[in-house]
PDB file of C-alpha atoms and ligand atoms in Angstrom:
ATOM      1  CA  MET A   1      49.832  44.730 -16.793  1.00  0.00           C
ATOM      2  CA  THR A   2      51.243  43.879 -13.352  1.00  0.00           C
ATOM      3  CA  GLU A   3      51.812  40.239 -12.336  1.00  0.00           C
ATOM      4  CA  ASN A   4      49.026  40.627  -9.683  1.00  0.00           C
ATOM      5  CA  ASN A   5      46.470  41.873 -12.251  1.00  0.00           C
ATOM      6  CA  LYS A   6      47.390  39.004 -14.594  1.00  0.00           C
ATOM      7  CA  ASN A   7      46.889  36.444 -11.790  1.00  0.00           C
ATOM      8  CA  GLU A   8      43.537  38.007 -10.830  1.00  0.00           C
ATOM      9  CA  GLN A   9      42.316  37.835 -14.454  1.00  0.00           C
ATOM     10  CA  GLU A  10      43.382  34.190 -14.758  1.00  0.00           C
ATOM     11  CA  SER A  11      41.641  33.363 -11.486  1.00  0.00           C
ATOM     12  CA  ASP A  12      38.399  35.147 -12.617  1.00  0.00           C
ATOM     13  CA  ALA A  13      38.435  33.222 -15.913  1.00  0.00           C
ATOM     14  CA  LYS A  14      38.910  29.925 -14.001  1.00  0.00           C
ATOM     15  CA  ASP A  15      35.978  30.771 -11.668  1.00  0.00           C
ATOM     16  CA  GLU A  16      33.787  31.571 -14.673  1.00  0.00           C
ATOM     17  CA  VAL A  17      34.541  28.205 -16.322  1.00  0.00           C
ATOM     18  CA  GLU A  18      33.825  26.367 -13.040  1.00  0.00           C
ATOM     19  CA  GLU A  19      30.542  28.288 -12.661  1.00  0.00           C
ATOM     20  CA  GLN A  20      29.505  27.370 -16.226  1.00  0.00           C
ATOM     21  CA  GLU A  21      30.331  23.693 -15.540  1.00  0.00           C
ATOM     22  CA  GLN A  22      28.205  23.835 -12.368  1.00  0.00           C
ATOM     23  CA  VAL A  23      25.177  25.312 -14.199  1.00  0.00           C
ATOM     24  CA  LYS A  24      25.617  22.718 -16.947  1.00  0.00           C
ATOM     25  CA  GLU A  25      25.644  19.894 -14.379  1.00  0.00           C
ATOM     26  CA  GLU A  26      22.557  21.357 -12.685  1.00  0.00           C
ATOM     27  CA  THR A  27      20.390  21.344 -15.765  1.00  0.00           C
ATOM     28  CA  GLU A  28      21.462  18.228 -17.613  1.00  0.00           C
ATOM     29  CA  VAL A  29      20.831  14.559 -16.969  1.00  0.00           C
ATOM     30  CA  LYS A  30      21.718  11.399 -18.817  1.00  0.00           C
ATOM     31  CA  THR A  31      18.838   9.077 -19.736  1.00  0.00           C
ATOM     32  CA  GLU A  32      19.250   5.295 -19.709  1.00  0.00           C
ATOM     33  CA  SER A  33      18.306   4.904 -23.347  1.00  0.00           C
ATOM     34  CA  GLU A  34      20.366   7.711 -24.795  1.00  0.00           C
ATOM     35  CA  GLU A  35      23.880   8.742 -24.022  1.00  0.00           C
ATOM     36  CA  SER A  36      23.288  12.294 -25.243  1.00  0.00           C
ATOM     37  CA  LYS A  37      22.416  14.820 -22.553  1.00  0.00           C
ATOM     38  CA  ALA A  38      19.084  16.629 -22.508  1.00  0.00           C
ATOM     39  CA  LYS A  39      17.589  19.451 -20.446  1.00  0.00           C
ATOM     40  CA  PHE A  40      15.649  17.927 -17.552  1.00  0.00           C
ATOM     41  CA  THR A  41      12.218  19.205 -16.610  1.00  0.00           C
ATOM     42  CA  PHE A  42       9.811  17.242 -14.452  1.00  0.00           C
ATOM     43  CA  LYS A  43       6.520  17.638 -12.662  1.00  0.00           C
ATOM     44  CA  CYS A  44       4.864  14.551 -11.192  1.00  0.00           C
ATOM     45  CA  THR A  45       1.413  14.063 -12.734  1.00  0.00           C
ATOM     46  CA  ARG A  46       0.403  11.695  -9.880  1.00  0.00           C
ATOM     47  CA  CYS A  47      -0.466   9.024 -12.449  1.00  0.00           C
ATOM     48  CA  ASP A  48       0.862   6.417  -9.950  1.00  0.00           C
ATOM     49  CA  LYS A  49       2.314   4.326 -12.793  1.00  0.00           C
ATOM     50  CA  CYS A  50       5.522   3.941 -10.767  1.00  0.00           C
ATOM     51  CA  CYS A  51       3.604   2.490  -7.781  1.00  0.00           C
ATOM     52  CA  LEU A  52       1.785   0.006 -10.032  1.00  0.00           C
ATOM     53  CA  ALA A  53       4.881  -1.650 -11.542  1.00  0.00           C
ATOM     54  CA  ARG A  54       7.669  -0.718  -9.209  1.00  0.00           C
ATOM     55  CA  GLY A  55       9.349  -4.006  -8.307  1.00  0.00           C
ATOM     56  CA  PRO A  56      11.530  -4.156  -5.161  1.00  0.00           C
ATOM     57  CA  ILE A  57      12.035  -0.719  -3.581  1.00  0.00           C
ATOM     58  CA  PRO A  58      15.455  -0.256  -1.913  1.00  0.00           C
ATOM     59  CA  ILE A  59      15.287   0.762   1.738  1.00  0.00           C
ATOM     60  CA  THR A  60      17.950   2.879   3.422  1.00  0.00           C
ATOM     61  CA  PHE A  61      18.917   3.849   6.980  1.00  0.00           C
ATOM     62  CA  TRP A  62      17.155   7.182   6.293  1.00  0.00           C
ATOM     63  CA  ASP A  63      13.862   5.281   5.878  1.00  0.00           C
ATOM     64  CA  LEU A  64      14.447   3.117   8.970  1.00  0.00           C
ATOM     65  CA  GLU A  65      15.260   6.220  11.027  1.00  0.00           C
ATOM     66  CA  LEU A  66      12.134   8.041   9.763  1.00  0.00           C
ATOM     67  CA  TRP A  67       9.924   5.020  10.560  1.00  0.00           C
ATOM     68  CA  ALA A  68      11.512   4.621  14.014  1.00  0.00           C
ATOM     69  CA  ARG A  69      10.899   8.326  14.793  1.00  0.00           C
ATOM     70  CA  ASN A  70       7.255   7.982  13.692  1.00  0.00           C
ATOM     71  CA  GLY A  71       6.785   4.639  15.493  1.00  0.00           C
ATOM     72  CA  VAL A  72       5.760   2.755  12.326  1.00  0.00           C
ATOM     73  CA  VAL A  73       8.655   0.298  11.751  1.00  0.00           C
ATOM     74  CA  ALA A  74       6.406  -2.681  12.604  1.00  0.00           C
ATOM     75  CA  ASN A  75       3.962  -1.690   9.819  1.00  0.00           C
ATOM     76  CA  PHE A  76       6.709  -2.138   7.227  1.00  0.00           C
ATOM     77  CA  LEU A  77       8.272  -5.348   8.609  1.00  0.00           C
ATOM     78  CA  PRO A  78       5.918  -7.811   6.812  1.00  0.00           C
ATOM     79  CA  TYR A  79       6.933  -6.296   3.454  1.00  0.00           C
ATOM     80  CA  MET A  80      10.686  -6.124   4.004  1.00  0.00           C
ATOM     81  CA  ASP A  81      13.057  -8.691   2.575  1.00  0.00           C
ATOM     82  CA  ILE A  82      16.690  -9.141   1.575  1.00  0.00           C
ATOM     83  CA  TYR A  83      17.124  -9.115  -2.192  1.00  0.00           C
ATOM     84  CA  SER A  84      20.173 -10.970  -3.566  1.00  0.00           C
ATOM     85  CA  LYS A  85      20.819  -9.088  -6.783  1.00  0.00           C
ATOM     86  CA  PRO A  86      22.170 -10.673  -9.987  1.00  0.00           C
ATOM     87  CA  ASP A  87      25.432  -8.690  -9.521  1.00  0.00           C
ATOM     88  CA  GLY A  88      26.066 -10.523  -6.207  1.00  0.00           C
ATOM     89  CA  GLY A  89      25.173  -7.600  -3.942  1.00  0.00           C
ATOM     90  CA  ILE A  90      22.316  -7.509  -1.458  1.00  0.00           C
ATOM     91  CA  ASP A  91      19.700  -4.835  -0.793  1.00  0.00           C
ATOM     92  CA  LEU A  92      17.101  -4.391   1.900  1.00  0.00           C
ATOM     93  CA  VAL A  93      13.842  -3.905  -0.041  1.00  0.00           C
ATOM     94  CA  LEU A  94      10.115  -3.525   0.172  1.00  0.00           C
ATOM     95  CA  LYS A  95       9.052  -6.697  -1.591  1.00  0.00           C
ATOM     96  CA  PRO A  96       5.939  -6.704  -3.789  1.00  0.00           C
ATOM     97  CA  LEU A  97       3.240  -9.227  -2.900  1.00  0.00           C
ATOM     98  CA  PRO A  98       2.764 -12.136  -5.320  1.00  0.00           C
ATOM     99  CA  PRO A  99       0.046 -11.256  -7.841  1.00  0.00           C
ATOM    100  CA  PRO A 100      -3.456 -12.777  -7.371  1.00  0.00           C
ATOM    101  CA  PRO A 101      -4.079 -16.066  -9.241  1.00  0.00           C
ATOM    102  CA  LYS A 102      -5.248 -15.867 -12.849  1.00  0.00           C
ATOM    103  CA  GLU A 103      -8.751 -17.078 -13.719  1.00  0.00           C
ATOM    104  CA  GLY A 104      -9.053 -20.841 -13.141  1.00  0.00           C
ATOM    105  CA  GLU A 105      -5.897 -20.976 -10.979  1.00  0.00           C
ATOM    106  CA  GLU A 106      -6.149 -22.070  -7.346  1.00  0.00           C
ATOM    107  CA  GLU A 107      -5.616 -19.289  -4.794  1.00  0.00           C
ATOM    108  CA  LYS A 108      -2.511 -19.863  -2.672  1.00  0.00           C
ATOM    109  CA  PRO A 109      -2.242 -18.383   0.851  1.00  0.00           C
ATOM    110  CA  ARG A 110      -0.785 -14.852   0.781  1.00  0.00           C
ATOM    111  CA  ASP A 111       2.731 -14.870   2.239  1.00  0.00           C
ATOM    112  CA  PRO A 112       5.076 -11.938   1.605  1.00  0.00           C
ATOM    113  CA  PHE A 113       8.036 -14.172   2.499  1.00  0.00           C
ATOM    114  CA  GLY A 114       6.809 -16.996   0.274  1.00  0.00           C
ATOM    115  CA  ASN A 115       8.985 -18.671  -2.290  1.00  0.00           C
ATOM    116  CA  VAL A 116       8.178 -16.364  -5.182  1.00  0.00           C
ATOM    117  CA  PRO A 117      11.575 -15.091  -6.395  1.00  0.00           C
ATOM    118  CA  ILE A 118      11.818 -11.308  -6.424  1.00  0.00           C
ATOM    119  CA  GLU A 119      12.785 -11.509 -10.115  1.00  0.00           C
ATOM    120  CA  ASP A 120       9.203 -12.650 -10.796  1.00  0.00           C
ATOM    121  CA  LEU A 121       7.823  -9.610  -9.020  1.00  0.00           C
ATOM    122  CA  LEU A 122       9.653  -6.860 -10.888  1.00  0.00           C
ATOM    123  CA  GLU A 123       6.488  -5.683 -12.644  1.00  0.00           C
ATOM    124  CA  VAL A 124       4.183  -6.112  -9.661  1.00  0.00           C
ATOM    125  CA  LYS A 125       2.644  -3.194  -7.759  1.00  0.00           C
ATOM    126  CA  CYS A 126       4.110  -1.863  -4.532  1.00  0.00           C
ATOM    127  CA  PRO A 127       2.522  -3.658  -1.536  1.00  0.00           C
ATOM    128  CA  LEU A 128       1.685  -0.272  -0.029  1.00  0.00           C
ATOM    129  CA  TYR A 129      -0.290   1.030  -3.007  1.00  0.00           C
ATOM    130  CA  ASN A 130      -4.081   0.855  -2.756  1.00  0.00           C
ATOM    131  CA  LYS A 131      -5.272   0.211  -6.293  1.00  0.00           C
ATOM    132  CA  GLU A 132      -8.965   0.878  -5.585  1.00  0.00           C
ATOM    133  CA  LYS A 133      -8.377   4.229  -3.873  1.00  0.00           C
ATOM    134  CA  LYS A 134      -5.425   4.991  -6.161  1.00  0.00           C
ATOM    135  CA  GLU A 135      -3.263   6.144  -3.265  1.00  0.00           C
ATOM    136  CA  CYS A 136      -0.076   5.401  -1.376  1.00  0.00           C
ATOM    137  CA  LEU A 137      -1.006   4.043   2.052  1.00  0.00           C
ATOM    138  CA  VAL A 138       2.161   5.417   3.638  1.00  0.00           C
ATOM    139  CA  TYR A 139       2.625   8.683   1.753  1.00  0.00           C
ATOM    140  CA  ASP A 140       4.145  10.653   4.676  1.00  0.00           C
ATOM    141  CA  ASN A 141       6.466   7.729   5.437  1.00  0.00           C
ATOM    142  CA  ARG A 142       7.227   6.747   1.837  1.00  0.00           C
ATOM    143  CA  PRO A 143      10.820   5.630   1.232  1.00  0.00           C
ATOM    144  CA  LEU A 144      13.493   8.028   0.005  1.00  0.00           C
ATOM    145  CA  SER A 145      13.601   6.076  -3.258  1.00  0.00           C
ATOM    146  CA  CYS A 146       9.966   7.095  -3.958  1.00  0.00           C
ATOM    147  CA  ARG A 147      10.780  10.736  -3.161  1.00  0.00           C
ATOM    148  CA  THR A 148      13.503  10.971  -5.792  1.00  0.00           C
ATOM    149  CA  TYR A 149      11.869   8.809  -8.501  1.00  0.00           C
ATOM    150  CA  PRO A 150      12.506   8.862 -11.483  1.00  0.00           C
ATOM    151  CA  LEU A 151      15.814  10.706 -10.972  1.00  0.00           C
ATOM    152  CA  GLU A 152      18.864   8.858  -9.693  1.00  0.00           C
ATOM    153  CA  PHE A 153      22.444   9.911  -8.971  1.00  0.00           C
ATOM    154  CA  ASP A 154      25.318   7.425  -9.365  1.00  0.00           C
ATOM    155  CA  GLY A 155      28.064   9.436  -7.688  1.00  0.00           C
ATOM    156  CA  LYS A 156      28.902  11.275 -10.904  1.00  0.00           C
ATOM    157  CA  ASN A 157      25.855  11.640 -13.162  1.00  0.00           C
ATOM    158  CA  TYR A 158      22.117  12.044 -12.809  1.00  0.00           C
ATOM    159  CA  THR A 159      20.067   9.379 -14.599  1.00  0.00           C
ATOM    160  CA  VAL A 160      16.384   9.153 -15.471  1.00  0.00           C
ATOM    161  CA  VAL A 161      15.549   5.548 -14.603  1.00  0.00           C
ATOM    162  CA  ASP A 162      12.087   5.578 -16.200  1.00  0.00           C
ATOM    163  CA  VAL A 163      12.032   7.473 -19.480  1.00  0.00           C
ATOM    164  CA  GLU A 164       8.325   6.647 -19.868  1.00  0.00           C
ATOM    165  CA  CYS A 165       7.353   8.451 -16.665  1.00  0.00           C
ATOM    166  CA  PRO A 166       4.672  10.940 -17.821  1.00  0.00           C
ATOM    167  CA  GLY A 167       6.128  13.638 -15.550  1.00  0.00           C
ATOM    168  CA  ILE A 168       9.318  13.866 -17.631  1.00  0.00           C
ATOM    169  CA  GLY A 169       9.251  16.940 -19.846  1.00  0.00           C
ATOM    170  CA  GLU A 170       6.305  18.501 -17.958  1.00  0.00           C
ATOM    171  CA  GLU A 171       6.736  22.256 -17.662  1.00  0.00           C
ATOM    172  CA  GLY A 172       6.522  24.151 -14.385  1.00  0.00           C
ATOM    173  CA  MET A 173       9.654  22.964 -12.633  1.00  0.00           C
ATOM    174  CA  THR A 174      11.307  25.832 -10.790  1.00  0.00           C
ATOM    175  CA  LYS A 175      15.049  26.132 -10.122  1.00  0.00           C
ATOM    176  CA  GLU A 176      14.283  25.391  -6.447  1.00  0.00           C
ATOM    177  CA  ASP A 177      12.333  22.224  -7.413  1.00  0.00           C
ATOM    178  CA  LEU A 178      15.285  21.070  -9.525  1.00  0.00           C
ATOM    179  CA  THR A 179      17.768  21.732  -6.721  1.00  0.00           C
ATOM    180  CA  GLU A 180      15.555  19.846  -4.251  1.00  0.00           C
ATOM    181  CA  MET A 181      15.178  16.886  -6.601  1.00  0.00           C
ATOM    182  CA  ARG A 182      18.907  16.748  -7.279  1.00  0.00           C
ATOM    183  CA  ASP A 183      19.651  16.945  -3.532  1.00  0.00           C
ATOM    184  CA  THR A 184      17.199  14.099  -2.826  1.00  0.00           C
ATOM    185  CA  ALA A 185      18.767  11.967  -5.591  1.00  0.00           C
ATOM    186  CA  LYS A 186      22.226  12.636  -4.130  1.00  0.00           C
ATOM    187  CA  GLN A 187      21.005  11.807  -0.621  1.00  0.00           C
ATOM    188  CA  MET A 188      19.509   8.547  -1.930  1.00  0.00           C
ATOM    189  CA  PHE A 189      22.873   7.641  -3.472  1.00  0.00           C
ATOM    190  CA  PHE A 190      24.772   8.279  -0.232  1.00  0.00           C
ATOM    191  CA  GLU A 191      22.166   6.528   1.942  1.00  0.00           C
ATOM    192  CA  LEU A 192      22.076   3.501  -0.383  1.00  0.00           C
ATOM    193  CA  THR A 193      25.876   3.335  -0.341  1.00  0.00           C
ATOM    194  CA  ARG A 194      25.840   3.372   3.485  1.00  0.00           C
ATOM    195  CA  MET A 195      23.291   0.551   3.526  1.00  0.00           C
ATOM    196  CA  ARG A 196      25.194  -1.481   0.912  1.00  0.00           C
ATOM    197  CA  ILE A 197      28.366  -1.252   3.025  1.00  0.00           C
ATOM    198  CA  ALA A 198      26.615  -2.178   6.291  1.00  0.00           C
ATOM    199  CA  LEU A 199      24.206  -4.881   5.095  1.00  0.00           C
ATOM    200  CA  PRO A 200      26.690  -7.639   4.102  1.00  0.00           C
ATOM    201  CA  VAL A 201      28.624  -7.140   7.364  1.00  0.00           C
ATOM    202  CA  LEU A 202      25.470  -7.244   9.513  1.00  0.00           C
ATOM    203  CA  SER A 203      24.046 -10.183   7.580  1.00  0.00           C
ATOM    204  CA  GLN A 204      27.307 -12.157   8.040  1.00  0.00           C
ATOM    205  CA  LEU A 205      27.413 -11.403  11.777  1.00  0.00           C
ATOM    206  CA  ILE A 206      23.742 -12.290  12.290  1.00  0.00           C
ATOM    207  CA  SER A 207      24.077 -15.600  10.334  1.00  0.00           C
ATOM    208  CA  GLN A 208      27.139 -16.512  12.435  1.00  0.00           C
ATOM    209  CA  LYS A 209      25.288 -15.697  15.667  1.00  0.00           C
ATOM    210  CA  VAL A 210      22.200 -17.721  14.623  1.00  0.00           C
ATOM    211  CA  MET A 211      24.443 -20.677  13.630  1.00  0.00           C
ATOM    212  CA  MET A 212      26.371 -20.566  16.947  1.00  0.00           C
ATOM    213  CA  ASP A 213      23.118 -20.363  18.954  1.00  0.00           C
ATOM    214  CA  LEU A 214      21.731 -23.385  17.062  1.00  0.00           C
ATOM    215  CA  MET A 215      24.920 -25.381  17.667  1.00  0.00           C
ATOM    216  CA  ARG A 216      24.878 -24.455  21.366  1.00  0.00           C
ATOM    217  CA  GLN A 217      21.224 -25.527  21.681  1.00  0.00           C
ATOM    218  CA  ASN A 218      21.985 -28.863  19.922  1.00  0.00           C
ATOM    219  CA  MET A 219      24.934 -29.533  22.216  1.00  0.00           C
ATOM    220  CA  GLN A 220      22.840 -28.761  25.295  1.00  0.00           C
ATOM    221  CA  ALA A 221      20.046 -31.059  24.040  1.00  0.00           C
ATOM    222  CA  MET A 222      22.566 -33.874  23.379  1.00  0.00           C
ATOM    223  CA  SER A 223      24.167 -33.511  26.806  1.00  0.00           C
ATOM    224  CA  LYS A 224      20.733 -34.148  28.358  1.00  0.00           C
ATOM    225  CA  MET A 225      20.130 -37.340  26.321  1.00  0.00           C
ATOM    226  CA  SER A 226      20.233 -40.797  27.921  1.00  0.00           C
ATOM    227  CA  ASP A 227      22.954 -43.254  26.770  1.00  0.00           C
ATOM    228  CA  GLU A 228      20.247 -45.302  25.062  1.00  0.00           C
ATOM    229  CA  ASP A 229      18.880 -42.315  23.048  1.00  0.00           C
ATOM    230  CA  ARG A 230      22.420 -41.250  22.125  1.00  0.00           C
ATOM    231  CA  ALA A 231      23.186 -44.756  20.808  1.00  0.00           C
ATOM    232  CA  LYS A 232      19.973 -44.612  18.719  1.00  0.00           C
ATOM    233  CA  LEU A 233      20.947 -41.216  17.318  1.00  0.00           C
ATOM    234  CA  ASP A 234      24.461 -42.497  16.447  1.00  0.00           C
ATOM    235  CA  GLU A 235      22.844 -45.381  14.568  1.00  0.00           C
ATOM    236  CA  ILE A 236      20.598 -43.018  12.558  1.00  0.00           C
ATOM    237  CA  LEU A 237      23.550 -40.751  11.701  1.00  0.00           C
ATOM    238  CA  LYS A 238      25.686 -43.753  10.635  1.00  0.00           C
ATOM    239  CA  LYS A 239      22.889 -44.984   8.377  1.00  0.00           C
ATOM    240  CA  ASP A 240      22.627 -41.547   6.761  1.00  0.00           C
ATOM    241  CA  GLN A 241      26.356 -41.625   5.970  1.00  0.00           C
ATOM    242  CA  GLU A 242      26.246 -45.084   4.341  1.00  0.00           C
ATOM    243  CA  PRO A 243      26.437 -44.981   0.509  1.00  0.00           C
ATOM    244  CA  GLN A 244      22.958 -45.317  -1.019  1.00  0.00           C
ATOM    245  CA  PRO A 245      22.322 -47.893  -3.794  1.00  0.00           C
ATOM    246  CA  GLU A 246      22.232 -46.244  -7.241  1.00  0.00           C
TER     247      GLU A 246
HETATM  248  S1  SF4 B 301       6.839   9.841 -10.768  1.00  0.00           S
HETATM  249 FE1  SF4 B 301       6.163   9.616 -12.912  1.00  0.00          FE
HETATM  250  S2  SF4 B 301       5.237   7.594 -13.031  1.00  0.00           S
HETATM  251 FE2  SF4 B 301       5.360   8.150 -10.858  1.00  0.00          FE
HETATM  252  S3  SF4 B 301       3.388   9.119 -10.361  1.00  0.00           S
HETATM  253 FE3  SF4 B 301       4.788  10.770 -10.924  1.00  0.00          FE
HETATM  254  S4  SF4 B 301       4.460  11.061 -13.107  1.00  0.00           S
HETATM  255 FE4  SF4 B 301       3.569   9.072 -12.632  1.00  0.00          FE
HETATM  256  S1  SF4 B 302       5.616   3.411  -0.984  1.00  0.00           S
HETATM  257 FE1  SF4 B 302       3.957   4.674  -1.762  1.00  0.00          FE
HETATM  258  S2  SF4 B 302       4.960   6.096  -3.185  1.00  0.00           S
HETATM  259 FE2  SF4 B 302       6.384   4.384  -2.852  1.00  0.00          FE
HETATM  260  S3  SF4 B 302       5.944   2.950  -4.525  1.00  0.00           S
HETATM  261 FE3  SF4 B 302       4.722   2.344  -2.721  1.00  0.00          FE
HETATM  262  S4  SF4 B 302       2.742   3.297  -3.035  1.00  0.00           S
HETATM  263 FE4  SF4 B 302       4.197   4.335  -4.386  1.00  0.00          FE
END
């Protein structure tokens, strides 16, 4: 055997192994509850279980761009919020509305930016799901996160985030469906990463700007005060700084 033939054979064998690895990656996912890998098949049954107990839905630049193109950003604004996660990070999310009061409880005014912590809304329905009609009110503009559910990609592995989703294990998924779902999960990962890099920077800059504007307005207001009013204000501030009796 010539040296060239030997090299070609080695290269073919390497390609074959890489191809096998690729096929393996395409058809296997890791579930949250089990470390072992299982063949993934999925067909959404449209049971809407995920819309009924979804918790905060992460929003990405992809979603904002889609909504801007379709002229519907304003429709989503009342439901958007910044979620400070337990791990210290922040996400832009669609925040669920507080649940209606239980029997006998007094009804409080509905306010999506009310003081209900997001942690208390993890099992609450998506604000854009119509329970009576059993439909998503924004289906054509639904976030990327809804398009890839329940499959997620973490940069290395695919994960099923809801092992109780009735669509898991349903037959009828074609190779093209699987490729599309994997691509959407990957896109969600990259878009979420982009948002998670940009959000803390933007939030810091905006807070600084708001703080500077407030300070500037206060200074302008003080410069317009009479000597008498300024003396009164000094007195109030001094009183506030005095130690209070225990
Ligand atoms: S993704 Fe799963 S839980 Fe959601 S509607 Fe489809 S089958 Fe139901
Ligand atoms: S946006 Fe639509 S698809 Fe997504 S969770 Fe809400 S109701 Fe369901």
